[in-house]
Amino acid sequence: MSTSGPRDLVDPYGRVVRDLRIAVTDRCNFRCTYCMPEEGMEWIPRSEILTFEEITRVARICVERYGFEGIRLTGGEPTIRHDFTRLVEQLAGLGVDVAVTTNAATLRNIAHELRAAGLHRINISLDTLDRAKFERMTRRDELDHVLAGIAAAQDAGFEPVKINAVIERGVNDDELVDLARFGREHGLEVRFIEFMPLDATDEWQRSKVVGQDEIVRLIGEVWPIEQEPARGAAPADRWRYLDGKGLVGVIPTVTKPFCGDCDRVRLTADGQLRTCLFATDEFDLRAALRAGETDDQIADRIERAVGTKWAGQQINQVNFIRPKRNMSQIGG
């Protein structure tokens, strides 16, 4: 353990990295059309998935040496990882903000346990309120369970519960107002996410993106809204309903990239460090961990990786290259 206090981990563009996104598994109990194919996924062998102790060690190095302030657990679907609550407890013991992004299909069974284990925040993916459409989009008939998971999260005391809705033109863009209304009526902060080129079937087209300006206009036509102050390193721009019924957000990855404020790095389920969701390079921490490298050596690898962090993804440029992995393999 380093005897001195934490120091800033700074990338080549002067951004201080303080947020670690960890995919705890590449597996999922849904097959969302913008994330995974219906069948034929090649899962990472379980022997290649990081153990809880390996995950916690990387997180501890990030917290102790570089002052990381937040850890978000993703997947695949993180809650299907066996004994997931134990991992939350281990990470909460580091004294930082621990959050999870989940599809909530099984959350009704463990929401209170996660709260007791030290989970601070929860984001739930919900792209439609229409049962038939939900089944088409996720290829699972689980809407009732997701809604029960949302209620369980609120009952467990998570505040606010945030809803992530990926909007795809011609698929669910007709539900923008309905989803916003659902948030207003249930005390949830709905965050609309622009459709990104990380789908497993390579069907993304720019024409399918519903941009932030359009989303904000459509909601504002129904309920007057006012933009909140700048988000800083958070990915969502937020608007306040003028009637006091909470907030709504948009994550404009495609139309208004927020790369200039990015403070994140990502650890895949098989232990590869990525400096961007759309990165084309990865840095193997699993091999280093299992070779018995010291904390100093692991930290040096993290620093060298961050030293390659680019100015931003290039979705809107002709030289954009899709990552070799899809969203479920990288971690949302």
C-alpha positions in Angstrom: 0.0 0.0 0.0 1.3 3.5 -0.8 2.3 5.4 2.3 1.6 8.8 0.7 -1.9 10.1 0.0 -3.7 9.7 -3.3 -2.6 11.8 -6.2 -4.5 12.8 -9.3 -4.5 10.4 -12.3 -4.5 12.8 -15.2 -4.9 11.9 -18.9 -3.0 13.6 -21.8 -5.8 16.2 -22.1 -5.7 17.3 -18.5 -8.8 15.4 -17.4 -8.6 13.9 -13.9 -9.8 10.3 -13.9 -11.9 9.5 -10.8 -14.6 7.1 -11.9 -14.3 3.3 -12.4 -17.0 1.4 -14.4 -16.8 -2.4 -13.7 -18.5 -5.0 -15.8 -18.9 -8.0 -13.4 -20.2 -10.4 -16.1 -20.8 -10.4 -19.8 -23.9 -12.6 -19.3 -27.5 -11.3 -19.2 -31.0 -12.6 -18.7 -32.3 -10.2 -21.4 -31.4 -10.1 -25.1 -32.0 -6.4 -25.9 -31.9 -5.7 -29.6 -29.5 -2.8 -29.3 -27.1 -4.8 -27.2 -27.0 -8.5 -28.0 -28.1 -11.0 -30.7 -31.0 -13.2 -29.9 -28.8 -16.3 -29.8 -25.2 -17.3 -30.7 -23.4 -15.2 -28.1 -20.0 -16.6 -27.2 -19.7 -16.1 -23.5 -16.4 -15.5 -21.8 -15.2 -18.7 -20.0 -15.9 -18.4 -16.3 -12.2 -19.0 -15.6 -11.4 -15.8 -17.4 -13.8 -13.7 -15.5 -12.3 -11.6 -12.7 -13.0 -12.9 -9.2 -14.5 -10.6 -6.6 -11.1 -10.3 -4.9 -9.4 -9.3 -8.2 -12.1 -6.7 -8.9 -11.8 -5.3 -5.4 -8.0 -5.2 -5.7 -8.1 -3.1 -8.8 -10.7 -0.8 -7.3 -8.7 -0.4 -4.1 -5.6 0.6 -6.1 -7.7 3.2 -7.9 -9.2 4.6 -4.7 -6.1 4.5 -2.5 -3.6 5.7 -5.1 -5.6 8.0 -7.3 -8.5 9.1 -5.1 -11.2 7.6 -7.2 -14.6 8.7 -5.9 -17.1 6.5 -7.7 -17.5 2.9 -8.8 -20.4 1.7 -11.0 -21.1 -2.0 -11.5 -22.5 -3.0 -14.8 -22.7 -6.1 -17.1 -24.2 -7.8 -18.9 -26.6 -7.9 -16.0 -24.6 -7.6 -12.8 -27.3 -8.9 -10.5 -27.1 -12.4 -12.0 -23.5 -12.8 -10.9 -23.6 -15.3 -8.0 -23.3 -13.7 -4.6 -23.3 -10.2 -6.1 -24.3 -8.6 -2.8 -20.9 -9.7 -1.4 -19.1 -7.8 -4.1 -21.1 -4.7 -3.3 -20.2 -5.0 0.4 -16.5 -5.4 -0.5 -16.4 -2.3 -2.7 -18.5 -0.2 -0.3 -15.8 -1.0 2.3 -13.5 1.2 0.2 -15.4 4.2 1.4 -16.5 5.5 -2.1 -19.8 5.9 -3.9 -21.0 2.6 -5.2 -23.7 2.4 -7.9 -25.2 -0.2 -10.1 -26.9 -0.3 -13.5 -29.4 -3.1 -13.8 -32.4 -4.3 -15.8 -34.2 -4.9 -12.5 -35.7 -8.3 -13.6 -34.6 -9.9 -10.3 -34.2 -6.7 -8.2 -37.4 -7.3 -6.3 -35.6 -10.1 -4.5 -32.4 -8.3 -3.5 -33.0 -4.5 -3.4 -33.0 -4.4 0.4 -29.9 -6.6 0.7 -28.0 -4.3 -1.7 -29.0 -1.3 0.3 -27.8 -3.0 3.5 -24.5 -4.0 1.8 -23.7 -0.4 1.1 -25.0 0.3 -2.4 -25.6 4.1 -2.7 -27.3 4.5 -6.1 -29.2 2.5 -8.7 -30.0 3.0 -12.4 -32.6 0.8 -14.0 -32.9 0.2 -17.7 -36.5 0.6 -19.0 -37.0 1.4 -22.7 -40.8 1.0 -23.0 -43.9 0.7 -20.9 -45.7 -1.4 -23.6 -45.7 -5.1 -22.8 -45.6 -6.3 -26.4 -42.9 -3.8 -27.3 -40.9 -4.7 -24.2 -40.9 -8.3 -25.2 -39.8 -7.5 -28.8 -37.0 -5.2 -27.5 -35.7 -7.4 -24.8 -36.9 -10.8 -26.2 -38.2 -11.5 -22.7 -41.6 -11.1 -21.1 -40.4 -9.5 -17.9 -42.0 -6.0 -17.8 -44.0 -6.8 -14.6 -40.8 -7.9 -12.8 -38.9 -4.8 -13.9 -41.7 -2.6 -12.6 -41.7 -4.6 -9.3 -37.9 -4.1 -9.2 -38.3 -0.3 -9.5 -40.9 -0.3 -6.7 -38.6 -2.5 -4.5 -35.6 -0.1 -5.1 -37.7 2.8 -3.9 -39.0 0.8 -0.9 -35.4 0.0 0.0 -34.7 3.7 0.2 -32.7 4.4 -2.9 -33.2 8.1 -3.8 -33.4 9.0 -6.5 -34.0 5.9 -8.6 -32.9 6.7 -12.1 -34.5 5.1 -15.2 -32.3 4.7 -18.3 -34.2 4.6 -21.6 -32.4 4.1 -24.9 -34.5 5.8 -27.6 -34.4 4.4 -31.1 -36.3 6.1 -33.9 -39.1 3.9 -35.3 -38.9 1.6 -32.2 -39.8 3.5 -29.1 -39.5 7.2 -29.9 -43.3 7.4 -29.7 -43.1 6.8 -26.0 -40.9 9.7 -25.0 -43.7 11.6 -23.3 -45.2 8.4 -21.8 -41.8 7.5 -20.2 -41.4 11.1 -18.9 -44.9 11.0 -17.4 -44.1 7.7 -15.7 -41.1 9.3 -14.1 -43.1 12.3 -13.0 -45.9 10.2 -11.5 -43.6 7.8 -9.6 -40.8 10.1 -8.4 -38.2 8.7 -10.8 -35.6 10.6 -12.8 -35.8 9.4 -16.4 -32.7 9.7 -18.5 -33.1 9.3 -22.2 -30.0 7.8 -23.9 -29.2 8.4 -27.6 -28.9 5.1 -29.6 -25.2 4.3 -29.9 -23.2 2.2 -32.4 -22.6 -0.7 -30.0 -25.3 -3.1 -31.1 -24.3 -6.7 -31.6 -26.0 -7.0 -35.0 -24.3 -3.9 -36.5 -27.6 -2.3 -37.5 -26.9 1.1 -36.1 -27.6 4.0 -38.4 -27.4 7.7 -37.7 -31.0 8.1 -38.9 -32.1 6.0 -36.0 -30.7 8.4 -33.4 -33.3 10.6 -31.7 -31.1 13.6 -30.6 -31.1 15.6 -27.4 -32.7 18.7 -29.0 -35.6 16.7 -30.3 -36.1 14.9 -27.0 -36.1 18.1 -25.0 -38.4 19.9 -27.4 -41.0 17.1 -27.3 -41.1 16.9 -23.5 -41.0 20.7 -23.2 -44.1 21.0 -25.3 -46.0 19.0 -22.7 -44.4 20.2 -19.5 -42.3 23.4 -19.3 -38.7 22.6 -18.3 -35.6 24.6 -17.5 -32.1 23.3 -17.8 -30.1 22.7 -14.7 -26.5 24.0 -14.3 -23.7 22.2 -16.2 -23.3 18.6 -15.4 -19.5 18.5 -14.9 -18.2 15.0 -15.5 -21.7 13.4 -15.3 -22.9 12.1 -18.6 -26.4 13.4 -18.5 -27.7 17.0 -19.2 -30.7 17.6 -16.9 -33.8 19.7 -17.0 -36.1 20.7 -14.1 -39.9 20.6 -14.5 -41.1 24.0 -13.7 -44.1 22.6 -11.8 -41.8 20.9 -9.3 -42.3 17.3 -10.5 -38.6 16.4 -10.5 -36.0 16.2 -13.2 -35.5 14.6 -16.6 -32.1 14.0 -18.3 -30.6 13.2 -21.7 -27.3 11.4 -22.3 -26.3 12.9 -25.8 -23.4 10.6 -26.7 -24.0 11.0 -30.4 -25.3 14.5 -31.0 -23.4 16.4 -28.2 -20.5 14.2 -27.0 -19.4 15.1 -23.5 -15.8 13.7 -23.9 -14.2 16.9 -22.8 -15.4 16.3 -19.3 -15.0 12.5 -19.2 -13.4 11.2 -15.9 -14.0 7.5 -16.5 -12.1 4.3 -17.2 -13.7 0.8 -17.6 -12.8 -2.6 -16.5 -14.3 -5.5 -18.5 -15.5 -8.7 -16.9 -12.4 -10.4 -18.2 -10.1 -7.8 -16.7 -9.3 -5.6 -19.6 -8.9 -1.9 -18.8 -10.5 0.5 -21.4 -10.1 4.2 -21.4 -13.4 4.9 -23.3 -16.6 3.1 -24.1 -15.6 3.3 -27.8 -11.9 2.5 -27.3 -10.2 0.2 -29.8 -7.4 -0.7 -27.4 -7.5 -2.6 -24.2 -4.9 -3.2 -21.4 -4.8 -6.6 -19.8 -4.9 -6.3 -16.0 -6.1 -9.9 -15.5 -2.8 -11.3 -16.7 -0.9 -9.0 -14.4 -3.1 -9.8 -11.4 -2.7 -13.6 -12.0 1.0 -13.3 -12.6 1.4 -12.0 -9.0 2.4 -8.4 -9.9 2.6 -6.0 -7.0 0.2 -3.1 -6.4 3.0 -0.8 -7.7 3.2 -2.7 -11.0 -0.6 -2.8 -11.4 -0.8 0.9 -10.7 1.9 1.5 -13.3 -0.2 -0.4 -15.9 -3.2 1.8 -15.1 -1.2 5.0 -15.4 0.2 3.9 -18.8 -3.3 3.0 -20.0 -4.7 6.4 -19.0 -1.7 8.0 -20.7 -3.3 6.8 -24.0 -6.8 8.1 -23.4 -7.9 10.0 -26.4 -9.6 13.4 -26.7 -13.0 11.7 -27.5 -14.9 9.1 -29.5 -15.4 9.9 -33.2 -18.9 8.7 -33.9 -19.6 11.8 -36.0 -16.4 11.5 -38.1 -15.7 9.5 -41.2 -12.7 7.7 -39.5 -14.9 6.3 -36.7 -14.1 2.6 -36.0 -16.6 0.5 -34.1 -15.2 -1.3 -31.0 -14.7 -5.0 -31.6 -16.9 -5.8 -28.6 -20.6 -4.9 -28.2 -22.1 -3.2 -25.2 -22.7 -6.4 -23.1 -19.1 -7.3 -23.4 -17.7 -3.9 -22.6 -20.1 -2.9 -19.8 -22.7 -0.2 -20.0 
